[in-house]
CSV table of C-alpha atoms and ligand atoms in Angstrom, one decimal:
chain,number,residue,atom,x,y,z
A,234,MET,CA,0.0,0.0,0.1
A,235,ASN,CA,1.5,3.2,-0.8
A,236,LYS,CA,0.7,5.8,2.0
A,237,ALA,CA,1.6,9.6,2.4
A,238,ILE,CA,1.3,12.0,5.0
A,239,VAL,CA,0.3,15.6,4.1
A,240,SER,CA,1.6,18.7,6.1
A,241,PHE,CA,-1.9,20.4,6.4
A,242,SER,CA,-2.5,23.7,7.5
A,243,GLY,CA,-6.0,24.4,6.5
A,244,GLY,CA,-5.2,27.1,3.5
A,245,GLN,CA,-5.8,26.6,0.0
A,246,ASP,CA,-2.6,25.1,-0.8
A,247,SER,CA,-2.4,22.3,1.6
A,248,THR,CA,-6.3,21.5,1.3
A,249,THR,CA,-5.5,21.2,-2.6
A,250,CYS,CA,-2.6,19.1,-2.0
A,251,LEU,CA,-4.6,16.9,0.4
A,252,PHE,CA,-7.0,16.0,-2.3
A,253,TRP,CA,-4.1,15.7,-4.7
A,254,ALA,CA,-2.9,12.9,-2.4
A,255,LEU,CA,-6.3,11.3,-1.9
A,256,GLU,CA,-6.3,11.0,-5.5
A,257,HIS,CA,-2.9,9.4,-5.8
A,258,PHE,CA,-2.2,7.3,-2.9
A,259,ASP,CA,-4.1,4.3,-1.3
A,260,CYS,CA,-3.7,5.6,2.1
A,261,VAL,CA,-3.4,9.3,3.4
A,262,GLU,CA,-2.9,10.9,6.8
A,263,THR,CA,-2.7,14.7,7.7
A,264,ILE,CA,-0.3,16.5,10.3
A,265,GLY,CA,-0.8,19.8,11.5
A,266,PHE,CA,1.3,22.2,13.6
A,267,ASP,CA,0.4,24.8,16.6
A,268,TYR,CA,3.5,27.0,16.3
A,269,GLY,CA,2.0,29.7,18.2
A,270,GLN,CA,0.4,31.3,15.1
A,271,LYS,CA,-1.6,34.3,16.0
A,272,ASN,CA,-4.4,33.2,13.6
A,273,ARG,CA,-6.0,30.3,15.7
A,274,VAL,CA,-8.7,30.2,12.9
A,275,GLU,CA,-6.5,28.2,10.5
A,276,LEU,CA,-6.6,25.5,13.3
A,277,GLN,CA,-10.2,25.4,13.5
A,278,CYS,CA,-10.5,25.6,9.6
A,279,ARG,CA,-8.2,22.6,9.0
A,280,ARG,CA,-10.3,20.8,11.8
A,281,ARG,CA,-13.6,21.5,10.0
A,282,ILE,CA,-12.4,20.5,6.6
A,283,LEU,CA,-11.3,17.3,7.9
A,284,GLY,CA,-14.9,16.8,9.5
A,285,GLU,CA,-16.5,17.7,6.3
A,286,LEU,CA,-14.4,15.3,4.2
A,287,GLU,CA,-16.5,12.3,4.8
A,288,GLN,CA,-19.9,14.1,4.0
A,289,SER,CA,-18.7,16.1,1.2
A,290,PHE,CA,-16.4,13.5,-0.6
A,291,PRO,CA,-17.1,9.8,0.6
A,292,GLN,CA,-15.1,8.4,-2.4
A,293,TRP,CA,-12.0,9.8,-0.8
A,294,ALA,CA,-12.8,9.6,2.7
A,295,LYS,CA,-12.3,6.0,2.8
A,296,LYS,CA,-8.7,6.4,2.0
A,297,TYR,CA,-8.4,8.9,4.8
A,298,ALA,CA,-6.6,7.6,7.8
A,299,GLY,CA,-6.5,10.3,10.4
A,300,ASP,CA,-5.0,13.7,11.7
A,301,LEU,CA,-2.4,14.6,14.2
A,302,VAL,CA,-1.7,18.0,15.7
A,303,ILE,CA,1.6,18.6,17.2
A,304,ASP,CA,2.1,21.4,19.7
A,305,VAL,CA,5.4,23.0,18.4
A,306,ARG,CA,4.9,26.5,20.2
A,307,SER,CA,8.4,26.2,21.8
A,308,PHE,CA,9.7,26.5,18.2
A,309,GLY,CA,7.3,29.5,17.4
A,310,GLN,CA,8.7,31.3,20.6
A,311,ILE,CA,12.2,30.9,19.0
A,312,ALA,CA,11.5,31.5,15.3
A,313,GLN,CA,9.5,34.6,15.9
A,314,SER,CA,7.7,36.3,12.7
A,315,ALA,CA,4.7,38.6,12.0
A,316,LEU,CA,2.9,35.3,11.8
A,317,THR,CA,3.6,34.7,15.8
A,318,GLY,CA,2.9,38.1,16.6
A,319,ASP,CA,6.4,39.9,16.8
A,320,GLY,CA,4.6,43.2,16.4
A,321,ARG,CA,5.6,44.0,12.7
A,322,SER,CA,3.1,44.4,10.0
A,323,MET,CA,2.4,41.5,7.4
A,324,ASN,CA,3.5,44.0,4.7
A,325,GLU,CA,6.8,44.7,6.1
A,326,THR,CA,9.9,43.3,4.6
A,327,GLY,CA,12.9,42.4,6.7
A,328,ASP,CA,16.7,43.8,6.3
A,329,ASN,CA,17.2,40.6,4.5
A,330,GLY,CA,14.6,41.1,1.8
A,331,LEU,CA,12.1,38.6,3.3
A,332,PRO,CA,8.6,39.5,4.1
A,333,ALA,CA,7.9,39.8,7.9
A,334,SER,CA,5.7,36.7,7.7
A,335,PHE,CA,8.9,34.3,7.1
A,336,VAL,CA,9.3,32.0,10.1
A,337,PRO,CA,12.7,30.8,10.1
A,338,GLY,CA,13.1,26.9,9.3
A,339,ARG,CA,9.3,26.4,9.6
A,340,ASN,CA,9.0,24.0,6.5
A,341,LEU,CA,12.0,22.1,7.6
A,342,MET,CA,10.9,21.6,11.0
A,343,PHE,CA,7.2,20.8,9.9
A,344,LEU,CA,8.7,18.1,7.4
A,345,THR,CA,11.1,16.7,9.9
A,346,TYR,CA,8.2,16.1,12.2
A,347,ALA,CA,6.4,14.8,9.1
A,348,ALA,CA,9.1,12.3,8.5
A,349,ALA,CA,9.2,11.1,12.1
A,350,ARG,CA,5.4,10.4,11.8
A,351,ALA,CA,5.8,8.7,8.3
A,352,TYR,CA,8.7,6.3,9.8
A,353,ILE,CA,6.5,5.3,12.4
A,354,ARG,CA,3.3,4.9,10.4
A,355,GLY,CA,5.0,2.9,7.5
A,356,ALA,CA,4.8,5.7,5.1
A,357,ASP,CA,7.5,6.9,2.4
A,358,THR,CA,6.0,9.8,1.0
A,359,LEU,CA,5.6,13.5,2.4
A,360,VAL,CA,3.4,15.8,0.7
A,361,ALA,CA,3.7,19.8,1.3
A,362,GLY,CA,1.9,22.6,-0.4
A,363,VAL,CA,4.9,25.1,-1.0
A,364,GLY,CA,5.8,26.7,-4.2
A,365,GLN,CA,8.2,28.9,-5.7
A,366,THR,CA,5.9,30.3,-8.5
A,367,ASP,CA,4.0,33.1,-6.8
A,368,PHE,CA,7.0,33.1,-4.4
A,369,SER,CA,6.9,35.2,-1.4
A,370,GLY,CA,10.7,34.9,-1.4
A,371,TYR,CA,10.7,32.0,1.3
A,372,PRO,CA,13.9,29.9,0.8
A,373,ASP,CA,12.4,26.8,2.6
A,374,CYS,CA,9.7,26.7,-0.2
A,375,ARG,CA,12.3,26.2,-2.9
A,376,ARG,CA,12.6,22.7,-4.6
A,377,ASP,CA,16.5,22.7,-4.2
A,378,THR,CA,16.0,23.2,-0.4
A,379,LEU,CA,13.4,20.3,-0.2
A,380,ASP,CA,15.8,18.0,-2.2
A,381,ALA,CA,18.5,18.6,0.2
A,382,LEU,CA,16.1,17.8,2.9
A,383,GLU,CA,14.7,14.8,1.3
A,384,LYS,CA,18.5,13.5,1.1
A,385,ALA,CA,19.0,14.3,4.7
A,386,LEU,CA,15.9,12.6,6.1
A,387,THR,CA,16.5,9.6,3.9
A,388,LEU,CA,20.2,9.3,5.2
A,389,GLY,CA,19.3,10.4,8.8
A,390,MET,CA,16.4,7.8,9.3
A,391,ASP,CA,17.8,5.2,6.8
A,392,HIS,CA,14.5,5.3,5.3
A,393,ALA,CA,13.8,6.3,1.4
A,394,PHE,CA,11.7,9.5,1.8
A,395,LYS,CA,10.1,11.2,-1.1
A,396,ILE,CA,8.9,14.8,-0.7
A,397,GLU,CA,6.0,15.7,-3.2
A,398,THR,CA,5.4,19.3,-3.7
A,399,PRO,CA,2.5,19.4,-6.5
A,400,LEU,CA,2.3,23.0,-6.5
A,401,MET,CA,5.9,23.9,-6.8
A,402,TYR,CA,5.7,25.2,-10.4
A,403,ARG,CA,2.0,26.5,-10.5
A,404,SER,CA,0.7,30.0,-10.0
A,405,LYS,CA,-2.3,30.3,-7.8
A,406,ALA,CA,-4.5,30.4,-10.7
A,407,GLN,CA,-3.0,27.0,-11.6
A,408,THR,CA,-3.7,25.6,-8.1
A,409,TRP,CA,-7.5,26.5,-8.9
A,410,ALA,CA,-7.1,24.5,-12.0
A,411,LEU,CA,-5.6,21.6,-10.1
A,412,ALA,CA,-8.4,21.5,-7.7
A,413,GLU,CA,-10.9,21.6,-10.5
A,414,GLU,CA,-9.2,18.7,-12.4
A,415,ILE,CA,-9.2,16.5,-9.4
A,416,GLY,CA,-12.5,17.3,-8.0
A,417,GLY,CA,-14.4,19.6,-10.6
A,418,LYS,CA,-16.7,22.4,-9.5
A,419,ALA,CA,-17.5,20.7,-6.2
A,420,LEU,CA,-13.9,20.8,-4.8
A,421,VAL,CA,-13.3,24.3,-6.1
A,422,ASP,CA,-16.4,25.4,-4.1
A,423,PHE,CA,-15.4,23.5,-1.1
A,424,ILE,CA,-11.9,25.0,-1.1
A,425,VAL,CA,-13.4,28.6,-1.6
A,426,LYS,CA,-15.8,28.2,1.3
A,427,ASN,CA,-13.6,26.2,3.8
A,428,THR,CA,-10.0,27.1,3.6
A,429,HIS,CA,-8.3,29.9,5.3
A,430,THR,CA,-5.4,31.8,3.8
A,431,CYS,CA,-5.6,35.4,5.3
A,432,TYR,CA,-2.5,36.5,7.3
A,433,GLU,CA,-5.0,38.8,9.5
A,434,GLY,CA,-7.0,35.9,10.6
A,435,ASP,CA,-10.1,37.6,9.0
A,436,HIS,CA,-12.8,34.7,8.6
A,437,GLU,CA,-15.8,37.1,8.6
A,438,HIS,CA,-15.5,39.2,5.1
A,439,TRP,CA,-16.7,37.1,2.2
A,440,HIS,CA,-15.5,37.4,-1.2
A,441,ASP,CA,-15.9,35.3,-4.4
A,442,TRP,CA,-12.6,33.7,-3.4
A,443,GLY,CA,-13.6,33.0,0.3
A,444,TYR,CA,-13.1,34.5,3.3
A,445,GLY,CA,-10.2,37.3,4.3
A,446,CYS,CA,-9.4,40.8,4.9
A,447,GLY,CA,-8.7,41.2,1.1
A,448,GLN,CA,-5.8,43.5,1.9
A,449,CYS,CA,-2.8,41.4,3.2
A,450,PRO,CA,-0.3,39.8,1.0
A,451,ALA,CA,-1.9,36.3,1.4
A,452,CYS,CA,-5.5,37.8,0.4
A,453,ARG,CA,-4.1,39.8,-2.5
A,454,LEU,CA,-2.3,36.7,-3.7
A,455,ARG,CA,-5.5,34.5,-3.6
A,456,ALA,CA,-7.7,37.1,-5.1
A,457,LYS,CA,-5.4,37.5,-8.0
A,458,GLY,CA,-5.2,33.9,-8.7
A,459,TRP,CA,-8.8,33.3,-8.4
A,460,GLU,CA,-9.3,36.4,-10.8
A,461,GLU,CA,-7.0,34.9,-13.4
A,462,TYR,CA,-8.5,31.3,-13.0
A,463,CYS,CA,-12.1,32.6,-13.7
A,464,GLN,CA,-11.0,34.6,-16.5
A,465,SER,CA,-9.1,31.7,-18.1
A,466,ASN,CA,-12.3,29.7,-17.6
A,467,ARG,CA,-14.7,32.2,-19.1
A,468,PRO,CA,-15.8,31.0,-22.8
B,225,ZN,ZN1,-6.2,39.0,4.5
């Protein structure tokens, strides 16, 4: 049986990756992280998405084998960023040219935990919704970083891991298109309605592309991708 563990935050990208994994693997588990993110709403959204999986998509729910949320708030205390409430605005850029939302080492840490979980659960594949196309400049989202990590995890645990990144070279518009390819309009609607991307934790203001403040970099990227996706689908 081929089995995958998806690093799942409840955002558009990792939710698309979850369904991609359910389409491509016999058995899929999810892993999530409480790193002290300011926006607790994303933890609620991920729970709701997993709760609705069975009802909305029974064909995939039978491959779904459970979730684990890990408390890594001690990491968040060290690796402070605008996402963990270090006082900076999300729109700021640091002296190193990276957005204030960059959490140093976050994806490396997530995937190392996911690998340890995969090792114990008999899985070889880790799936991450990272990409370098609509690139925020996060160096831990680049494929060459993940190639190096894949090698380090494989050597360090003596277990052949593969890190799958289905969104690596896709724009946000192409990510919406991938959701449509996997699950049609029903999946696109599900992702619009249930996922949370907004850096400001706004899950009250509704737009065509879902909930969010509409102003932060994550909302602007999501809105732009949605607009491009809709335009390319218009007859
Ligand atoms: Zn926002």
